[in-house]
Coordinates of N, CA and C and ligand atoms in Angstrom, one line a residue:
M383 N 113.0 6.2 -22.6 CA 111.0 6.7 -22.4 C 110.3 5.5 -21.4
A384 N 109.6 6.6 -20.9 CA 109.2 6.1 -19.0 C 108.5 5.2 -19.8
G385 N 108.3 3.8 -18.4 CA 107.9 2.6 -18.3 C 106.5 2.7 -17.8
G386 N 105.9 1.9 -17.5 CA 104.4 1.7 -16.7 C 103.4 2.3 -17.6
S387 N 102.1 1.7 -17.6 CA 101.3 1.6 -18.8 C 100.8 2.8 -18.4
A388 N 99.6 2.7 -18.9 CA 99.1 4.6 -19.1 C 98.7 5.1 -18.2
A389 N 97.3 3.9 -17.6 CA 97.7 4.8 -16.4 C 98.4 5.0 -15.4
E390 N 99.6 3.9 -14.6 CA 100.0 4.5 -14.5 C 100.5 6.2 -14.5
R391 N 100.8 6.6 -15.7 CA 101.3 7.5 -16.1 C 100.8 8.5 -16.2
V392 N 99.2 8.3 -15.8 CA 99.0 9.4 -15.7 C 97.9 10.3 -14.4
G393 N 98.5 9.3 -13.4 CA 98.6 9.1 -11.5 C 97.0 8.3 -11.9
R394 N 96.4 7.5 -12.7 CA 95.9 6.7 -11.6 C 95.7 5.9 -11.2
A395 N 95.1 5.0 -10.1 CA 95.3 3.9 -9.9 C 95.0 2.4 -11.1
P396 N 96.1 2.0 -11.5 CA 96.2 0.7 -12.2 C 94.8 0.4 -13.3
E397 N 93.7 0.2 -11.9 CA 93.0 -0.6 -12.1 C 91.9 -0.4 -12.1
T398 N 92.3 1.1 -13.1 CA 90.9 2.4 -13.1 C 90.1 1.8 -15.2
R399 N 89.6 1.3 -14.8 CA 88.6 1.4 -16.3 C 88.2 2.0 -17.3
E400 N 88.5 2.5 -18.1 CA 87.8 3.7 -19.2 C 86.7 2.8 -20.0
F401 N 85.8 3.8 -20.1 CA 84.9 3.3 -21.4 C 85.0 4.7 -22.3
L402 N 84.7 4.1 -23.8 CA 84.5 5.4 -24.5 C 82.6 4.6 -24.8
F403 N 81.5 5.4 -24.9 CA 80.0 4.3 -26.0 C 80.0 6.0 -26.2
K404 N 79.5 5.6 -27.6 CA 78.9 5.7 -28.3 C 76.6 5.8 -28.4
V405 N 76.3 7.1 -28.1 CA 75.6 7.7 -27.4 C 74.4 8.7 -28.6
L406 N 72.8 7.4 -29.0 CA 72.4 8.1 -29.9 C 71.0 8.9 -29.2
V407 N 71.1 10.1 -30.0 CA 69.7 10.5 -29.6 C 68.5 11.0 -30.8
V408 N 67.3 10.5 -30.9 CA 66.5 10.5 -32.3 C 65.4 11.4 -31.4
G409 N 64.8 11.5 -32.9 CA 63.8 11.8 -32.5 C 63.8 12.4 -33.4
E410 N 61.4 13.3 -33.4 CA 61.1 13.9 -34.2 C 61.9 15.4 -34.7
L411 N 61.4 15.8 -35.1 CA 61.6 17.5 -35.8 C 61.4 18.3 -34.1
G412 N 62.7 19.0 -33.5 CA 61.8 19.9 -33.2 C 61.5 19.9 -31.6
V413 N 62.1 18.6 -31.1 CA 61.9 18.1 -30.0 C 62.1 18.3 -28.5
G414 N 63.2 19.0 -29.3 CA 64.2 18.9 -27.4 C 65.4 18.2 -27.9
K415 N 65.8 17.6 -29.0 CA 67.1 16.8 -28.9 C 67.9 17.1 -28.8
S416 N 68.7 18.2 -29.4 CA 70.2 18.9 -29.5 C 70.3 19.9 -28.0
S417 N 69.1 20.2 -27.2 CA 68.4 21.0 -25.9 C 68.8 19.9 -25.1
V418 N 68.5 18.8 -25.1 CA 68.4 18.1 -23.6 C 70.4 17.7 -23.9
V419 N 71.0 17.0 -24.5 CA 72.6 17.5 -25.0 C 73.5 18.8 -24.8
Q420 N 72.6 19.9 -25.5 CA 73.6 20.7 -24.7 C 73.4 20.7 -23.2
R421 N 72.0 20.5 -22.7 CA 72.0 20.9 -21.2 C 72.9 19.6 -20.6
Y422 N 73.1 18.5 -20.5 CA 73.9 17.8 -20.4 C 75.2 17.7 -20.2
V423 N 75.5 18.6 -21.9 CA 76.8 18.0 -21.8 C 77.5 19.4 -21.7
Y424 N 76.7 21.3 -21.5 CA 77.8 22.3 -21.0 C 77.0 23.4 -20.4
Q425 N 75.2 22.5 -20.0 CA 74.4 23.2 -19.0 C 74.1 24.1 -19.4
L426 N 74.2 24.3 -20.9 CA 72.9 25.3 -21.3 C 71.6 25.1 -22.1
F427 N 70.8 26.3 -21.9 CA 69.5 26.1 -22.9 C 69.8 27.7 -23.7
S428 N 68.7 27.2 -24.6 CA 68.7 28.2 -25.5 C 67.3 28.5 -25.8
E429 N 66.4 29.2 -25.6 CA 65.2 28.9 -26.5 C 64.9 28.7 -28.1
D430 N 66.0 29.7 -28.5 CA 67.1 30.0 -30.0 C 66.2 28.5 -31.1
Y431 N 65.9 28.4 -31.9 CA 65.5 27.0 -32.3 C 66.6 26.7 -34.1
R432 N 67.6 26.7 -33.8 CA 68.4 26.1 -35.0 C 68.5 24.5 -35.4
A433 N 67.3 24.3 -36.6 CA 67.0 22.5 -36.7 C 68.9 22.4 -37.2
T434 N 69.5 21.3 -36.2 CA 70.4 20.2 -36.5 C 70.8 19.5 -38.1
I435 N 71.2 19.5 -39.1 CA 71.5 19.5 -40.3 C 72.8 18.6 -40.3
G436 N 72.1 16.9 -40.4 CA 72.9 15.7 -40.2 C 72.6 14.9 -39.2
V437 N 73.9 15.7 -38.6 CA 74.3 15.5 -37.1 C 75.7 15.7 -36.6
D438 N 74.4 16.1 -35.0 CA 76.2 16.9 -34.3 C 76.7 15.8 -33.3
F439 N 78.0 16.3 -32.7 CA 78.5 15.4 -31.3 C 79.0 16.8 -30.2
A440 N 78.6 15.5 -29.1 CA 79.3 16.5 -27.9 C 79.5 15.2 -27.4
L441 N 81.0 15.8 -26.5 CA 81.3 14.3 -25.5 C 81.6 14.9 -24.4
K442 N 80.7 13.8 -22.8 CA 81.1 14.1 -21.1 C 81.9 12.9 -21.1
E443 N 82.4 13.4 -20.0 CA 83.0 12.5 -19.1 C 82.7 12.7 -18.4
I444 N 82.4 11.5 -17.4 CA 81.8 11.0 -16.2 C 82.6 10.1 -14.7
A445 N 83.1 10.7 -13.8 CA 83.4 10.0 -13.5 C 82.3 8.5 -12.4
W446 N 82.3 7.5 -13.1 CA 81.0 7.1 -12.6 C 81.1 6.0 -11.3
D447 N 82.5 5.7 -11.0 CA 82.9 5.2 -9.4 C 83.8 5.8 -9.3
L448 N 84.8 5.2 -8.2 CA 86.3 5.2 -8.3 C 87.1 5.0 -9.1
H449 N 86.2 3.8 -9.8 CA 87.3 2.8 -10.3 C 87.0 2.7 -12.3
T450 N 85.9 3.9 -12.4 CA 85.4 3.6 -13.8 C 85.2 5.2 -13.9
R451 N 86.2 5.2 -15.4 CA 85.4 6.9 -16.3 C 84.4 6.4 -17.7
V452 N 84.0 6.7 -17.3 CA 82.8 6.7 -18.6 C 83.2 8.2 -19.5
R453 N 83.4 7.8 -20.3 CA 83.0 9.2 -21.7 C 82.2 8.9 -22.4
L454 N 80.9 9.9 -22.6 CA 79.9 9.8 -24.0 C 79.3 10.2 -25.0
Q455 N 79.8 10.1 -26.1 CA 80.2 10.5 -27.2 C 78.7 11.1 -27.7
F456 N 78.1 11.8 -27.8 CA 76.7 11.4 -28.6 C 76.5 12.0 -29.7
W457 N 75.9 11.3 -30.7 CA 75.6 11.7 -31.9 C 74.1 11.8 -32.1
D458 N 73.8 13.5 -31.6 CA 72.7 13.9 -31.4 C 71.8 14.2 -33.6
V459 N 71.2 12.8 -33.9 CA 70.8 12.8 -35.4 C 69.4 14.0 -35.6
A460 N 69.6 15.0 -36.4 CA 68.6 16.1 -36.6 C 67.1 14.9 -37.1
G461 N 66.2 15.7 -36.4 CA 64.3 15.1 -36.9 C 64.9 14.5 -38.2
Q462 N 65.4 15.3 -39.3 CA 65.1 14.8 -40.5 C 65.9 14.2 -41.4
E463 N 66.0 13.5 -40.2 CA 67.7 12.8 -41.1 C 66.2 11.2 -41.4
R464 N 65.0 10.4 -40.7 CA 64.1 9.8 -40.1 C 64.1 9.7 -42.1
F465 N 63.5 11.1 -42.8 CA 63.1 10.6 -43.9 C 65.1 10.5 -45.2
G466 N 65.4 10.6 -44.4 CA 67.2 10.3 -45.3 C 67.6 8.9 -45.0
N467 N 68.3 9.0 -45.8 CA 69.1 7.1 -45.8 C 71.0 7.4 -45.1
M468 N 71.4 7.9 -44.4 CA 72.1 8.1 -43.7 C 72.4 7.7 -42.2
T469 N 70.6 7.0 -41.7 CA 70.9 6.7 -40.2 C 71.8 5.4 -39.5
H470 N 71.8 4.0 -40.8 CA 72.2 3.6 -40.3 C 73.6 3.6 -40.8
V471 N 74.6 4.1 -41.1 CA 75.3 4.9 -40.7 C 76.1 5.6 -39.0
F472 N 75.2 6.5 -39.2 CA 75.0 7.1 -37.8 C 74.9 6.4 -36.8
Y473 N 74.2 5.0 -36.6 CA 74.2 3.8 -35.8 C 75.2 3.7 -35.9
K474 N 76.1 3.2 -36.5 CA 76.7 1.7 -36.1 C 77.7 2.2 -35.4
E475 N 77.6 1.0 -33.7 CA 78.7 0.5 -33.1 C 77.3 1.3 -32.1
A476 N 77.0 2.5 -32.3 CA 76.3 2.5 -30.7 C 75.7 1.4 -29.8
A477 N 76.6 2.4 -28.7 CA 76.2 1.4 -27.5 C 74.8 2.2 -26.9
G478 N 74.2 2.8 -26.8 CA 72.7 2.9 -26.3 C 72.1 4.1 -27.0
A479 N 70.2 4.4 -26.7 CA 70.6 5.2 -27.6 C 68.8 5.9 -26.3
F480 N 68.9 7.5 -26.8 CA 67.9 8.1 -26.0 C 66.5 8.8 -27.7
V481 N 65.9 8.1 -27.1 CA 64.0 8.1 -28.3 C 63.7 9.7 -27.8
V482 N 63.6 10.9 -28.4 CA 62.7 12.1 -27.6 C 61.5 12.1 -27.9
F483 N 60.6 12.6 -27.5 CA 59.7 12.9 -27.9 C 59.0 14.7 -27.0
D484 N 58.2 14.9 -27.6 CA 57.7 16.4 -27.4 C 56.1 16.3 -27.0
M485 N 56.4 16.4 -25.2 CA 54.8 15.9 -24.7 C 54.2 16.6 -25.2
S486 N 54.0 18.2 -25.6 CA 53.6 18.6 -25.9 C 52.9 18.8 -27.4
D487 N 53.2 17.7 -27.7 CA 52.6 17.7 -28.8 C 52.7 16.3 -29.5
N488 N 51.3 15.5 -29.3 CA 51.8 14.2 -29.4 C 51.6 13.7 -31.1
D489 N 51.8 14.2 -32.3 CA 52.4 14.1 -33.9 C 53.1 13.3 -33.2
T490 N 54.0 14.1 -32.1 CA 55.7 13.6 -31.9 C 55.8 12.7 -31.5
F491 N 54.8 11.9 -30.3 CA 54.8 10.7 -29.8 C 54.1 9.4 -30.8
R492 N 53.7 10.2 -31.5 CA 53.1 9.2 -32.3 C 54.3 8.3 -33.2
E493 N 55.5 9.4 -33.4 CA 56.4 8.9 -34.1 C 57.7 8.0 -33.4
V494 N 57.3 8.2 -32.8 CA 58.8 7.6 -31.7 C 58.9 5.9 -31.8
L495 N 57.7 5.0 -32.3 CA 57.7 3.8 -32.9 C 58.6 3.7 -34.2
K496 N 58.5 5.0 -34.7 CA 59.6 4.7 -36.2 C 61.0 4.7 -35.9
W497 N 61.0 5.3 -35.0 CA 62.8 5.2 -34.9 C 62.9 4.5 -33.7
K498 N 62.3 3.8 -32.7 CA 62.8 2.8 -32.3 C 62.7 1.7 -33.3
S499 N 62.0 1.9 -34.3 CA 62.1 0.3 -35.7 C 62.9 0.4 -36.5
D500 N 63.4 1.4 -36.6 CA 64.7 2.1 -37.2 C 65.8 1.6 -36.2
L501 N 66.1 2.1 -35.4 CA 66.7 1.8 -34.3 C 67.2 0.1 -34.3
D502 N 66.6 -0.8 -33.9 CA 66.2 -1.9 -33.4 C 67.3 -2.2 -35.4
S503 N 66.8 -1.9 -36.2 CA 67.0 -2.3 -37.3 C 69.0 -2.2 -37.6
K504 N 68.9 -0.9 -36.9 CA 69.7 -1.1 -37.9 C 71.5 -1.0 -36.9
A505 N 70.9 -0.7 -35.6 CA 71.9 -0.9 -34.6 C 71.2 -2.1 -33.3
Q506 N 73.3 -3.0 -32.7 CA 72.4 -4.0 -32.5 C 74.1 -4.1 -32.0
L507 N 73.8 -4.5 -30.9 CA 75.4 -5.3 -29.4 C 76.0 -5.8 -30.3
P508 N 77.0 -6.0 -30.4 CA 78.2 -7.4 -30.8 C 77.9 -8.5 -30.6
D509 N 76.8 -8.6 -29.6 CA 76.4 -9.6 -29.5 C 75.1 -10.2 -30.6
G510 N 74.5 -9.3 -31.0 CA 73.2 -9.2 -32.2 C 71.9 -8.6 -31.3
S511 N 71.9 -8.9 -29.9 CA 71.1 -8.4 -29.1 C 70.4 -6.4 -29.2
P512 N 69.4 -5.9 -29.2 CA 68.6 -4.6 -29.6 C 70.1 -4.0 -28.5
I513 N 70.5 -2.8 -29.3 CA 71.1 -1.5 -27.8 C 70.0 -1.0 -26.9
P514 N 70.6 -0.5 -25.8 CA 69.2 -0.4 -24.7 C 68.9 0.9 -25.6
V515 N 67.6 1.3 -25.0 CA 67.0 2.3 -25.5 C 65.9 3.1 -24.4
V516 N 65.8 4.4 -23.7 CA 65.6 4.9 -23.2 C 64.5 6.1 -23.9
L517 N 63.9 6.0 -23.2 CA 62.7 7.0 -24.0 C 62.7 8.7 -23.4
L518 N 62.4 9.3 -23.5 CA 62.7 10.8 -22.9 C 61.0 11.9 -23.3
A519 N 60.8 12.0 -22.5 CA 59.1 12.6 -22.6 C 59.5 13.9 -22.4
N520 N 60.4 15.2 -23.7 CA 60.7 16.4 -22.5 C 59.4 17.3 -23.1
K521 N 60.1 18.6 -22.5 CA 59.5 19.8 -22.3 C 58.5 19.2 -21.4
C522 N 58.6 19.0 -20.1 CA 57.6 18.9 -19.6 C 57.4 19.6 -18.2
D523 N 57.8 20.9 -18.7 CA 58.0 22.5 -18.2 C 56.6 23.0 -18.3
Q524 N 55.9 21.9 -20.0 CA 55.0 23.2 -20.5 C 53.5 22.8 -20.1
K525 N 52.5 23.4 -20.1 CA 51.6 23.2 -19.6 C 50.7 22.3 -19.7
N526 N 50.7 22.6 -21.6 CA 49.8 21.6 -22.3 C 50.5 20.1 -22.3
H527 N 50.1 19.1 -21.8 CA 51.6 18.1 -21.5 C 50.1 16.9 -22.6
S528 N 51.2 16.1 -22.6 CA 50.7 15.1 -24.3 C 49.6 14.4 -23.4
S529 N 48.9 14.2 -24.0 CA 47.8 12.8 -23.2 C 48.2 11.3 -22.3
Q530 N 49.6 10.7 -22.7 CA 50.1 9.5 -22.4 C 50.2 9.5 -20.6
S531 N 49.0 9.1 -20.3 CA 49.5 8.6 -18.2 C 51.0 8.4 -18.1
P532 N 51.5 7.9 -17.2 CA 52.7 7.5 -16.5 C 52.3 5.7 -16.9
A533 N 51.0 5.8 -16.4 CA 50.8 4.5 -16.2 C 50.7 3.3 -17.8
Q534 N 50.3 4.5 -18.6 CA 50.7 3.8 -19.9 C 52.1 3.6 -20.8
L535 N 52.9 4.6 -20.3 CA 54.1 5.6 -20.3 C 54.6 3.6 -20.6
D536 N 54.2 3.5 -18.8 CA 55.3 2.9 -18.8 C 54.6 1.7 -19.0
H537 N 54.1 1.3 -19.4 CA 53.6 0.0 -21.0 C 53.9 -0.2 -22.0
F538 N 53.7 1.3 -22.7 CA 54.4 1.2 -23.4 C 55.5 1.1 -23.4
C539 N 56.2 1.5 -22.6 CA 58.1 0.8 -22.8 C 57.5 -0.6 -23.0
R540 N 57.1 -0.9 -22.0 CA 57.0 -2.4 -22.2 C 57.3 -3.3 -22.7
E541 N 56.0 -3.0 -23.7 CA 55.4 -3.6 -25.0 C 56.6 -3.6 -26.4
N542 N 56.8 -2.1 -26.3 CA 58.1 -2.0 -27.4 C 59.4 -1.9 -27.3
G543 N 59.9 -2.8 -25.4 CA 61.2 -2.9 -25.9 C 62.0 -1.4 -25.4
F544 N 61.5 -0.6 -24.8 CA 62.4 0.3 -23.8 C 62.7 0.0 -23.3
V545 N 63.7 0.1 -22.2 CA 64.0 -0.3 -21.1 C 63.8 1.2 -20.0
T546 N 63.4 2.0 -20.2 CA 62.3 3.1 -19.2 C 61.7 4.2 -20.0
W547 N 61.3 4.7 -19.3 CA 61.1 6.9 -19.8 C 60.9 7.4 -18.8
F548 N 61.8 8.7 -18.8 CA 62.1 9.5 -18.0 C 61.2 11.1 -18.8
E549 N 60.8 11.8 -17.9 CA 59.6 12.6 -18.3 C 61.1 14.3 -17.3
T550 N 60.9 15.2 -18.9 CA 62.6 15.6 -18.8 C 62.3 17.2 -19.8
S551 N 62.9 18.1 -19.0 CA 62.9 19.2 -19.5 C 64.2 20.1 -19.8
A552 N 64.8 19.7 -20.3 CA 65.7 20.6 -21.4 C 65.4 22.1 -20.3
K553 N 65.2 22.5 -20.5 CA 65.0 24.3 -20.1 C 65.2 24.4 -18.6
D554 N 64.2 23.6 -17.7 CA 64.2 23.5 -16.5 C 65.1 22.5 -16.0
N555 N 65.9 22.3 -17.0 CA 66.7 21.5 -16.3 C 66.3 19.5 -15.1
I556 N 65.5 18.6 -15.8 CA 64.6 18.0 -15.3 C 64.7 16.8 -15.4
N557 N 65.3 15.6 -15.0 CA 65.1 14.1 -14.9 C 66.5 14.3 -16.6
I558 N 67.3 15.2 -16.5 CA 68.0 15.2 -18.0 C 69.5 13.2 -17.5
E559 N 70.3 14.8 -15.6 CA 71.3 13.7 -15.5 C 70.9 11.9 -15.3
E560 N 69.9 12.1 -14.5 CA 68.9 11.2 -14.1 C 68.3 9.5 -15.2
A561 N 68.3 10.3 -16.6 CA 68.1 9.4 -17.8 C 69.3 9.1 -18.1
A562 N 70.3 10.1 -18.2 CA 71.4 9.6 -18.2 C 72.3 8.7 -17.5
H563 N 72.0 9.1 -16.6 CA 73.5 7.3 -15.6 C 71.7 6.7 -15.4
F564 N 70.9 6.2 -15.6 CA 70.4 5.6 -16.2 C 70.4 4.8 -17.3
L565 N 70.7 5.3 -19.0 CA 71.4 4.4 -19.9 C 72.9 4.0 -19.2
V566 N 74.1 4.7 -18.4 CA 74.9 4.6 -19.1 C 75.3 3.5 -18.2
G567 N 74.6 3.1 -16.8 CA 74.1 2.2 -15.8 C 73.4 1.2 -17.0
T568 N 72.5 0.5 -17.4 CA 72.2 0.2 -18.8 C 73.5 -0.7 -19.7
I569 N 74.1 0.7 -19.9 CA 75.8 0.1 -21.2 C 76.1 -1.4 -20.0
L570 N 76.2 -0.7 -18.6 CA 77.5 -1.1 -17.6 C 76.9 -2.4 -17.8
A571 N 75.6 -3.0 -17.6 CA 75.0 -3.6 -17.1 C 75.1 -5.2 -18.1
N572 N 75.1 -4.8 -19.0 CA 75.3 -5.6 -20.7 C 76.6 -5.4 -20.9
R573 N 77.5 -4.6 -20.4 CA 78.9 -5.2 -21.3 C 79.3 -6.1 -19.9
S574 N 79.0 -5.8 -19.0 CA 80.1 -6.9 -17.3 C 78.6 -8.2 -17.7
I575 N 77.3 -8.2 -18.5 CA 76.8 -9.6 -18.9 C 78.0 -10.1 -19.8
C576 N 78.3 -9.5 -21.1 CA 78.7 -10.2 -22.1 C 80.7 -10.5 -22.0
T577 N 81.0 -9.4 -21.4 CA 82.4 -10.0 -19.9 C 82.4 -11.3 -19.4
R578 N 81.2 -11.4 -18.2 CA 81.2 -12.9 -17.7 C 81.0 -13.7 -19.1
E579 N 80.5 -13.5 -20.0 CA 79.9 -14.6 -21.2 C 81.3 -14.7 -21.6
E580 N 81.5 -13.8 -21.8 CA 83.1 -14.4 -22.5 C 84.3 -15.0 -21.8
Q581 N 84.2 -14.4 -20.6 CA 85.3 -14.8 -19.6 C 84.6 -16.6 -19.3
E582 N 82.8 -16.6 -19.6 CA 82.9 -18.1 -19.5 C 82.9 -18.8 -20.8
D583 N 83.4 -18.2 -21.4 CA 83.8 -19.2 -23.5 C 85.2 -19.3 -22.9
V584 N 85.6 -18.5 -21.8 CA 87.3 -18.7 -22.3 C 87.2 -20.0 -21.6
I585 N 86.6 -19.9 -20.0 CA 86.8 -21.2 -20.0 C 86.3 -22.4 -20.1
R586 N 85.7 -22.2 -20.5 CA 85.0 -22.9 -21.5 C 86.3 -23.8 -22.4
L587 N 86.9 -22.5 -23.6 CA 87.5 -23.0 -24.1 C 89.1 -23.9 -23.5
H588 N 89.1 -23.3 -22.3 CA 90.4 -24.4 -21.9 C 89.9 -25.4 -21.6
Q589 N 89.1 -25.3 -20.7 CA 88.2 -26.6 -20.5 C 88.4 -28.1 -21.4
D590 N 87.5 -27.2 -23.3 CA 87.3 -28.4 -23.8 C 89.4 -29.0 -24.8
A591 N 89.7 -27.7 -24.7 CA 90.7 -28.0 -25.3 C 91.5 -29.8 -24.6
P592 N 92.5 -30.3 -25.4 CA 93.5 -31.1 -24.8 C 94.7 -30.8 -24.3
P593 N 95.0 -31.3 -23.4 CA 96.4 -30.6 -22.8 C 97.4 -30.5 -23.7
A594 N 97.7 -29.7 -23.6 CA 98.6 -29.0 -24.3 C 100.8 -30.0 -23.7
K595 N 100.8 -30.3 -25.2 CA 102.0 -30.8 -24.8 C 103.6 -30.7 -24.8
G596 N 103.6 -29.3 -25.7 CA 104.6 -28.3 -25.1 C 104.5 -27.6 -25.2
K597 N 105.7 -26.3 -25.5 CA 105.4 -24.4 -25.6 C 105.0 -24.3 -26.5
S598 N 105.6 -25.3 -28.2 CA 105.5 -25.5 -29.0 C 103.7 -25.2 -29.5
Q599 N 102.4 -25.9 -28.8 CA 101.1 -26.0 -28.9 C 100.6 -25.1 -28.2
C600 N 101.6 -24.2 -27.3 CA 100.5 -23.7 -27.2 C 100.8 -21.5 -27.9
C601 N 99.6 -21.1 -27.9 CA 99.5 -19.7 -28.8 C 99.5 -18.4 -27.9
Ligands
GTP986 P1 66.5 18.9 -35.0 O1 68.0 19.3 -34.6 O2 65.5 19.9 -35.8 O3 65.7 17.5 -35.3 O4 65.0 19.8 -33.1 P2 65.8 19.6 -32.3 O5 65.1 17.8 -31.7 O6 67.0 18.8 -32.1 O7 65.2 20.9 -31.0 P3 66.0 21.3 -30.4 O8 66.6 21.0 -29.5 O9 66.6 22.8 -31.7 O10 64.8 22.2 -29.9 C1 64.2 23.3 -30.3 C2 63.1 24.1 -29.9 O11 62.3 23.0 -29.0 C3 63.8 25.0 -29.3 O12 63.4 26.5 -29.7 C4 64.1 24.5 -27.6 O13 64.1 26.0 -27.2 C5 62.8 24.1 -27.2 N1 63.1 23.1 -26.0 C6 64.1 22.5 -25.7 N2 64.1 21.8 -25.0 C7 62.5 21.8 -24.5 C8 63.0 21.8 -22.9 O14 62.4 20.8 -22.4 N3 61.3 23.3 -23.3 C9 61.0 23.6 -23.4 N4 59.8 24.5 -23.1 N5 61.4 24.1 -25.1 C10 62.5 23.4 -25.3
MG987 MG1 68.5 19.5 -32.7

């Protein structure tokens, strides 16, 4: 059998890091969640509305930088699931989320906080903190925009624990890449903080531990 690590066998630099992040996409019925995912992953858009049943999946692989590959596993949750009892299953081990509303339909904005509190109560990072959530004001290509001004949305995000918001259009491909890039950057930053804390814990453990007397005491 050939030797070497998996990274070496596929011809990559051995120091390449690979991550798989589960990303939730939630929001009211018909706001464009599936369209955002389809646009980002497959560069496709359709005017037809086919409601998602339960949850749909899509995978996108990105070269974040020379040493980091990221695979995003999207869980595109049907709008009608807010009334079901499965979201706690769907949300397990998520690394981040988009909450989507339709800029041309204020009712969908009013429901955003229900989705956010559903996420906060059922999805946490390993250290117990809430997962990063980006708010997407979708369908910005439409004329009849929401009454929310950018300043109000900034304030809304600060008040309600969203990391930020983007005006998006799955139809015209506006800000979809940017929003995904922002979310991945936040997830990676959270990870490196966790990793640093884990490393500090290890150092603390080493400092606190009594000096090992012999090999038999090492684990
Ligand atoms: P559920 O699966 O039922 O929860 O809906 P969804 O949020 O996944 O919505 P979906 O992506 O299926 O889109 C609903 C309708 O909105 C479709 O007819 C899309 O073509 C349309 N749509 C989605 N995004 C946009 C957009 O950015 N602009 C415009 N004009 N229409 C959009
Ligand atoms: Mg859908």
